[in-house]
């Protein structure tokens, strides 16, 4: 149990939660983080959309396809990293989560971060960047920046990124997004470990 009373099970899942009436009404299910519970690289998005709500997994729609492509381009697979969201239930009509909803879910996110203790957190978009850094963020100009921030009772390294969906609206952001994800892999020292479990980097195979 964390300080503010949020319990996660052994796989970092939220067993049940009814804190946000509007989200309880709009969700089909709670969408927990996925990926290794000891991952060195943690991606944090805003909240589930329709696809995620249906499938119960973060970033499985079009944004998720972009993220998967960028990970692959960086020599990583989804299974090498952990992916989670600021809120775990789909907001109605895909609106942004409210300040209260973000606060209600914060204990779960902090507990997840505390358990992983990742080398690097990558914030995907303005909402998670502002939420975790507790300041306003001009995400387009700050994307690619690394900062240290106090999160879940420790100093954490955070790499800010635009949301993968931004590359769908504005194709010119794609290269920058891919570069940021490649940089994340380098900074976290994460290489492909879903290659049969050898734990070797792809470079090590040559
Ligand atoms: N956008 C997010 O921020 N999170 C998801 O899980 C999917 C889309």
Short mmCIF file of C-alpha atoms and ligand atoms in Angstrom, two decimals:
data_model
loop_
_atom_site.label_atom_id
_atom_site.label_comp_id
_atom_site.label_asym_id
_atom_site.label_seq_id
_atom_site.Cartn_x
_atom_site.Cartn_y
_atom_site.Cartn_z
CA UNK A 1 0.00 0.00 0.00
CA UNK A 2 1.38 3.43 -0.91
CA UNK A 3 1.20 6.53 1.26
CA UNK A 4 -2.08 7.64 -0.24
CA UNK A 5 -3.62 4.23 0.04
CA UNK A 6 -3.39 2.95 -3.53
CA UNK A 7 -2.88 -0.79 -3.74
CA UNK A 8 -1.47 -2.55 -6.80
CA UNK A 9 -1.30 -6.31 -7.06
CA UNK A 10 1.94 -8.23 -7.72
CA UNK A 11 1.70 -7.54 -11.47
CA UNK A 12 1.17 -3.82 -10.83
CA UNK A 13 -2.54 -4.04 -11.67
CA UNK A 14 -5.29 -2.05 -10.01
CA UNK A 15 -7.71 -4.73 -8.80
CA UNK A 16 -10.68 -2.33 -8.64
CA UNK A 17 -11.30 1.39 -8.38
CA UNK A 18 -14.42 3.57 -8.29
CA UNK A 19 -12.84 6.94 -7.50
CA UNK A 20 -13.85 8.84 -10.65
CA UNK A 21 -17.61 8.58 -11.30
CA UNK A 22 -17.40 9.87 -14.90
CA UNK A 23 -14.63 7.42 -15.78
CA UNK A 24 -16.32 4.49 -14.07
CA UNK A 25 -19.37 5.27 -16.24
CA UNK A 26 -17.38 5.54 -19.48
CA UNK A 27 -14.90 2.69 -19.11
CA UNK A 28 -15.30 -0.93 -20.14
CA UNK A 29 -12.38 -1.94 -17.97
CA UNK A 30 -9.36 -0.61 -16.09
CA UNK A 31 -6.37 -0.39 -18.45
CA UNK A 32 -3.21 -1.16 -16.49
CA UNK A 33 0.38 -0.74 -17.59
CA UNK A 34 2.01 -3.52 -19.62
CA UNK A 35 5.57 -4.76 -19.87
CA UNK A 36 8.20 -6.09 -17.50
CA UNK A 37 7.76 -5.03 -13.87
CA UNK A 38 11.52 -4.38 -13.75
CA UNK A 39 11.74 -2.42 -17.01
CA UNK A 40 14.42 0.26 -17.22
CA UNK A 41 12.39 2.30 -19.66
CA UNK A 42 8.89 3.48 -18.76
CA UNK A 43 6.59 5.28 -21.19
CA UNK A 44 3.76 7.29 -19.67
CA UNK A 45 0.79 8.36 -21.81
CA UNK A 46 -2.31 10.32 -20.96
CA UNK A 47 -5.08 7.79 -20.70
CA UNK A 48 -6.77 4.99 -22.63
CA UNK A 49 -8.71 5.70 -25.81
CA UNK A 50 -11.44 3.58 -27.38
CA UNK A 51 -9.11 0.81 -28.62
CA UNK A 52 -7.28 0.59 -25.32
CA UNK A 53 -10.58 0.52 -23.41
CA UNK A 54 -11.79 -2.34 -25.59
CA UNK A 55 -8.59 -4.40 -25.47
CA UNK A 56 -7.43 -3.56 -21.95
CA UNK A 57 -3.93 -2.54 -23.01
CA UNK A 58 -2.29 0.89 -23.39
CA UNK A 59 -1.34 2.22 -26.83
CA UNK A 60 -2.91 -0.41 -29.07
CA UNK A 61 -4.65 1.95 -31.52
CA UNK A 62 -3.10 4.16 -34.21
CA UNK A 63 -0.90 5.98 -31.68
CA UNK A 64 0.28 2.61 -30.47
CA UNK A 65 1.21 1.62 -34.01
CA UNK A 66 3.41 4.72 -34.25
CA UNK A 67 5.00 3.95 -30.88
CA UNK A 68 5.62 0.33 -31.93
CA UNK A 69 7.20 1.50 -35.19
CA UNK A 70 9.48 3.93 -33.34
CA UNK A 71 10.48 1.25 -30.83
CA UNK A 72 11.24 -1.17 -33.65
CA UNK A 73 13.27 1.51 -35.41
CA UNK A 74 15.27 1.90 -32.18
CA UNK A 75 15.87 -1.86 -32.07
CA UNK A 76 13.32 -2.49 -29.35
CA UNK A 77 10.08 -4.38 -29.03
CA UNK A 78 7.05 -3.46 -26.94
CA UNK A 79 7.93 -6.36 -24.63
CA UNK A 80 11.27 -4.69 -23.76
CA UNK A 81 9.68 -1.67 -22.12
CA UNK A 82 6.85 -0.79 -19.80
CA UNK A 83 3.97 1.33 -21.05
CA UNK A 84 1.40 2.95 -18.79
CA UNK A 85 -0.89 5.97 -18.53
CA UNK A 86 -1.62 8.82 -16.11
CA UNK A 87 -5.20 7.60 -15.79
CA UNK A 88 -6.27 3.99 -16.24
CA UNK A 89 -9.85 4.50 -17.34
CA UNK A 90 -11.05 5.95 -20.62
CA UNK A 91 -12.37 9.52 -20.30
CA UNK A 92 -15.71 10.03 -22.09
CA UNK A 93 -15.48 11.34 -25.68
CA UNK A 94 -11.69 11.11 -25.44
CA UNK A 95 -11.53 14.33 -23.43
CA UNK A 96 -8.44 15.08 -21.36
CA UNK A 97 -8.55 13.72 -17.82
CA UNK A 98 -9.50 16.39 -15.29
CA UNK A 99 -7.12 17.56 -12.58
CA UNK A 100 -9.16 15.60 -10.05
CA UNK A 101 -9.06 12.41 -12.14
CA UNK A 102 -5.30 12.76 -12.59
CA UNK A 103 -4.93 13.22 -8.84
CA UNK A 104 -7.18 10.24 -8.09
CA UNK A 105 -5.01 7.98 -10.25
CA UNK A 106 -1.65 9.42 -9.23
CA UNK A 107 -1.05 6.98 -6.40
CA UNK A 108 -1.24 4.05 -8.84
CA UNK A 109 1.25 5.69 -11.19
CA UNK A 110 3.59 6.57 -8.34
CA UNK A 111 3.40 3.02 -6.99
CA UNK A 112 4.22 1.67 -10.46
CA UNK A 113 7.18 4.06 -10.81
CA UNK A 114 8.37 3.25 -7.31
CA UNK A 115 8.30 -0.51 -8.05
CA UNK A 116 10.02 -0.23 -11.43
CA UNK A 117 12.52 2.42 -10.40
CA UNK A 118 13.25 2.89 -14.12
CA UNK A 119 16.44 4.37 -15.55
CA UNK A 120 14.31 6.71 -17.62
CA UNK A 121 10.70 7.84 -17.81
CA UNK A 122 9.46 9.07 -21.19
CA UNK A 123 6.39 11.29 -21.06
CA UNK A 124 4.31 10.94 -24.21
CA UNK A 125 2.61 14.29 -24.73
CA UNK A 126 1.74 17.44 -22.86
CA UNK A 127 -0.61 15.94 -20.25
CA UNK A 128 1.82 13.38 -18.77
CA UNK A 129 4.71 15.85 -19.07
CA UNK A 130 2.88 18.53 -17.09
CA UNK A 131 1.48 15.98 -14.65
CA UNK A 132 4.85 14.45 -13.78
CA UNK A 133 6.91 17.65 -13.86
CA UNK A 134 4.20 19.68 -12.11
CA UNK A 135 4.68 22.69 -14.36
CA UNK A 136 3.39 23.89 -17.70
CA UNK A 137 5.20 22.39 -20.66
CA UNK A 138 5.44 23.64 -24.25
CA UNK A 139 5.72 20.09 -25.51
CA UNK A 140 6.56 20.77 -29.16
CA UNK A 141 9.59 22.87 -28.26
CA UNK A 142 10.57 20.85 -25.16
CA UNK A 143 10.28 17.44 -26.79
CA UNK A 144 13.64 15.66 -26.69
CA UNK A 145 14.70 17.44 -23.48
CA UNK A 146 15.93 15.46 -20.47
CA UNK A 147 15.17 16.76 -16.98
CA UNK A 148 15.53 15.50 -13.45
CA UNK A 149 12.35 15.63 -11.41
CA UNK A 150 11.21 14.47 -8.01
CA UNK A 151 8.61 11.79 -8.70
CA UNK A 152 7.36 9.09 -6.35
CA UNK A 153 9.75 10.14 -3.59
CA UNK A 154 12.94 10.02 -5.65
CA UNK A 155 14.84 12.00 -8.24
CA UNK A 156 13.98 10.57 -11.68
CA UNK A 157 15.33 11.18 -15.14
CA UNK A 158 12.58 12.21 -17.52
CA UNK A 159 12.70 12.56 -21.31
CA UNK A 160 9.89 14.68 -22.69
CA UNK A 161 8.28 13.64 -25.97
CA UNK A 162 5.41 14.68 -28.15
CA UNK A 163 2.51 12.23 -28.17
CA UNK A 164 2.76 9.66 -30.98
CA UNK A 165 -0.64 10.89 -32.24
CA UNK A 166 1.00 14.24 -33.04
CA UNK A 167 2.87 12.49 -35.86
CA UNK A 168 -0.46 11.40 -37.36
CA UNK A 169 -1.79 14.97 -37.44
CA UNK A 170 1.53 16.45 -38.52
CA UNK A 171 3.73 14.11 -40.49
CA UNK A 172 6.73 16.46 -40.10
CA UNK A 173 6.91 15.48 -36.41
CA UNK A 174 7.58 11.83 -37.22
CA UNK A 175 11.35 11.99 -37.57
CA UNK A 176 11.69 13.97 -34.34
CA UNK A 177 9.51 11.47 -32.49
CA UNK A 178 11.53 8.53 -33.79
CA UNK A 179 14.76 10.27 -32.78
CA UNK A 180 13.41 10.86 -29.28
CA UNK A 181 12.50 7.18 -28.87
CA UNK A 182 15.97 6.13 -30.13
CA UNK A 183 17.50 8.54 -27.62
CA UNK A 184 15.34 7.04 -24.87
CA UNK A 185 16.72 3.60 -25.64
CA UNK A 186 20.30 4.90 -25.44
CA UNK A 187 19.76 6.91 -22.26
CA UNK A 188 18.10 4.00 -20.48
CA UNK A 189 20.70 1.54 -21.78
CA UNK A 190 17.87 -0.68 -22.97
CA UNK A 191 18.41 -3.06 -25.82
CA UNK A 192 16.28 -5.77 -27.29
CA UNK A 193 15.66 -8.44 -24.65
CA UNK A 194 12.64 -10.01 -26.32
CA UNK A 195 14.99 -11.88 -28.65
CA UNK A 196 14.58 -15.17 -26.87
CA UNK A 197 15.66 -13.84 -23.54
CA UNK A 198 19.40 -13.60 -24.20
CA UNK A 199 19.42 -10.06 -22.89
CA UNK A 200 21.99 -9.20 -25.56
CA UNK A 201 21.83 -6.01 -27.52
CA UNK A 202 21.40 -6.32 -31.26
CA UNK A 203 24.88 -4.88 -31.72
CA UNK A 204 26.21 -7.71 -29.61
CA UNK A 205 25.00 -10.17 -32.21
CA UNK A 206 27.41 -8.88 -34.83
N1 LIG B 1 -3.07 7.71 -25.94
C1 LIG B 1 -2.59 7.64 -24.67
O1 LIG B 1 -2.15 8.65 -24.12
N2 LIG B 1 -2.62 6.47 -24.06
C2 LIG B 1 -3.04 5.37 -24.64
O2 LIG B 1 -3.00 4.30 -24.01
C3 LIG B 1 -3.50 5.45 -25.97
C4 LIG B 1 -3.51 6.62 -26.59
#
